[in-house]
Each structure stands twice: as structure tokens, then as C-alpha cells.
Coordinates of C-alpha atoms in Angstrom, one line a residue:
M23 CA 0.0 0.0 0.0
L24 CA 2.9 2.3 0.7
S25 CA 4.1 2.0 -2.9
S26 CA 0.8 3.3 -4.1
V27 CA 1.0 6.4 -1.8
L28 CA 4.6 7.3 -2.5
R29 CA 5.5 9.3 -5.6
G30 CA 8.4 8.3 -7.7
R31 CA 9.5 6.0 -10.4
R32 CA 10.7 3.2 -8.1
A33 CA 7.4 3.3 -6.1
A34 CA 5.4 3.1 -9.3
Q35 CA 7.5 0.1 -10.5
V36 CA 7.0 -1.7 -7.2
N37 CA 3.3 -1.1 -7.3
V38 CA 3.0 -2.5 -10.8
A39 CA 5.1 -5.5 -9.9
I40 CA 2.8 -6.2 -6.9
M41 CA -0.3 -5.9 -9.0
R42 CA 1.1 -8.3 -11.6
T43 CA 2.0 -10.8 -8.9
Y44 CA -1.5 -10.8 -7.6
V45 CA -3.0 -11.2 -11.0
R46 CA -0.6 -14.1 -11.8
L47 CA -1.4 -15.8 -8.4
R48 CA -5.1 -15.5 -9.1
E49 CA -4.6 -17.1 -12.6
I50 CA -2.6 -20.0 -11.1
L51 CA -5.2 -20.6 -8.4
A52 CA -8.0 -20.5 -11.0
T53 CA -6.3 -23.2 -13.1
H54 CA -5.1 -25.4 -10.2
K55 CA -8.2 -26.2 -8.0
D56 CA -6.2 -28.5 -5.7
L57 CA -3.7 -25.7 -5.0
A58 CA -6.6 -23.3 -4.4
R59 CA -8.1 -25.7 -1.8
K60 CA -4.8 -26.0 0.0
V61 CA -4.4 -22.3 0.1
E62 CA -7.9 -21.9 1.4
E63 CA -7.3 -24.5 4.1
H64 CA -4.1 -22.8 5.1
D65 CA -6.0 -19.5 5.3
R66 CA -8.5 -21.1 7.7
Q67 CA -5.7 -22.5 9.8
I68 CA -3.9 -19.1 10.0
S69 CA -7.2 -17.5 11.0
V70 CA -7.6 -20.0 13.8
L71 CA -4.1 -19.3 14.9
F72 CA -4.6 -15.5 14.9
D73 CA -7.8 -15.9 16.9
A74 CA -5.9 -18.0 19.5
V75 CA -3.2 -15.4 19.7
R76 CA -5.7 -12.6 20.1
K77 CA -7.3 -14.5 23.0
L78 CA -3.9 -14.9 24.6
L79 CA -3.1 -11.2 24.2
A80 CA -6.4 -10.0 25.5
P81 CA -6.3 -8.7 29.1
P82 CA -7.9 -11.1 31.6
D83 CA -11.3 -10.5 33.0
P84 CA -11.1 -8.7 36.3
P85 CA -11.6 -11.0 39.3
K86 CA -15.0 -11.0 40.9
K87 CA -14.9 -9.1 44.2
H88 CA -16.9 -10.3 47.1
P89 CA -18.5 -7.6 49.3
I90 CA -16.8 -7.0 52.6
G91 CA -18.9 -7.5 55.7
F92 CA -22.1 -9.3 56.5
V93 CA -24.4 -10.0 53.5
P94 CA -27.8 -11.3 54.5
S95 CA -29.1 -14.3 52.6
E96 CA -32.0 -13.8 50.1
D97 CA -34.3 -16.3 51.8

């Protein structure tokens, strides 16, 4: 994305190379269905991995605090 924001000959060349790579990759995946399935499966696995990492990085829930003192029962 940075190559499309920057101005300059080199940035334009990099942007064109990236677009051509994506087009070529899409063509390869369209012609090789088994490869497309493998890539799709890896995408799912990577998604599961990222979800697990997000859960590990999330701050823990604060512990439940019990009130101090006498609490009458609700009978």
C-alpha cells in the first residue's frame, strides 16, 4: 500500500510488480483447483491461529470481588 502512496519512479514500478504478482497468483489458483483448496485450508488454519493469539493477548477479566462485611441471605 505504501508503494501506491509514494510518488516516484521506483514506487510506481514496485506497485505495478505487486499488481502483476496478484494477477498471476489469481490465474494460477484458478487453473489449479487442488492448490486453491490447499491455500484456502491454510487461510483457515492461519485464521484460527490468529484468533488464538488474540485471545492470549487480550487482558484477563477482572476477578469477581466479594463484598466486605455481612451479606444477608436472600431467603
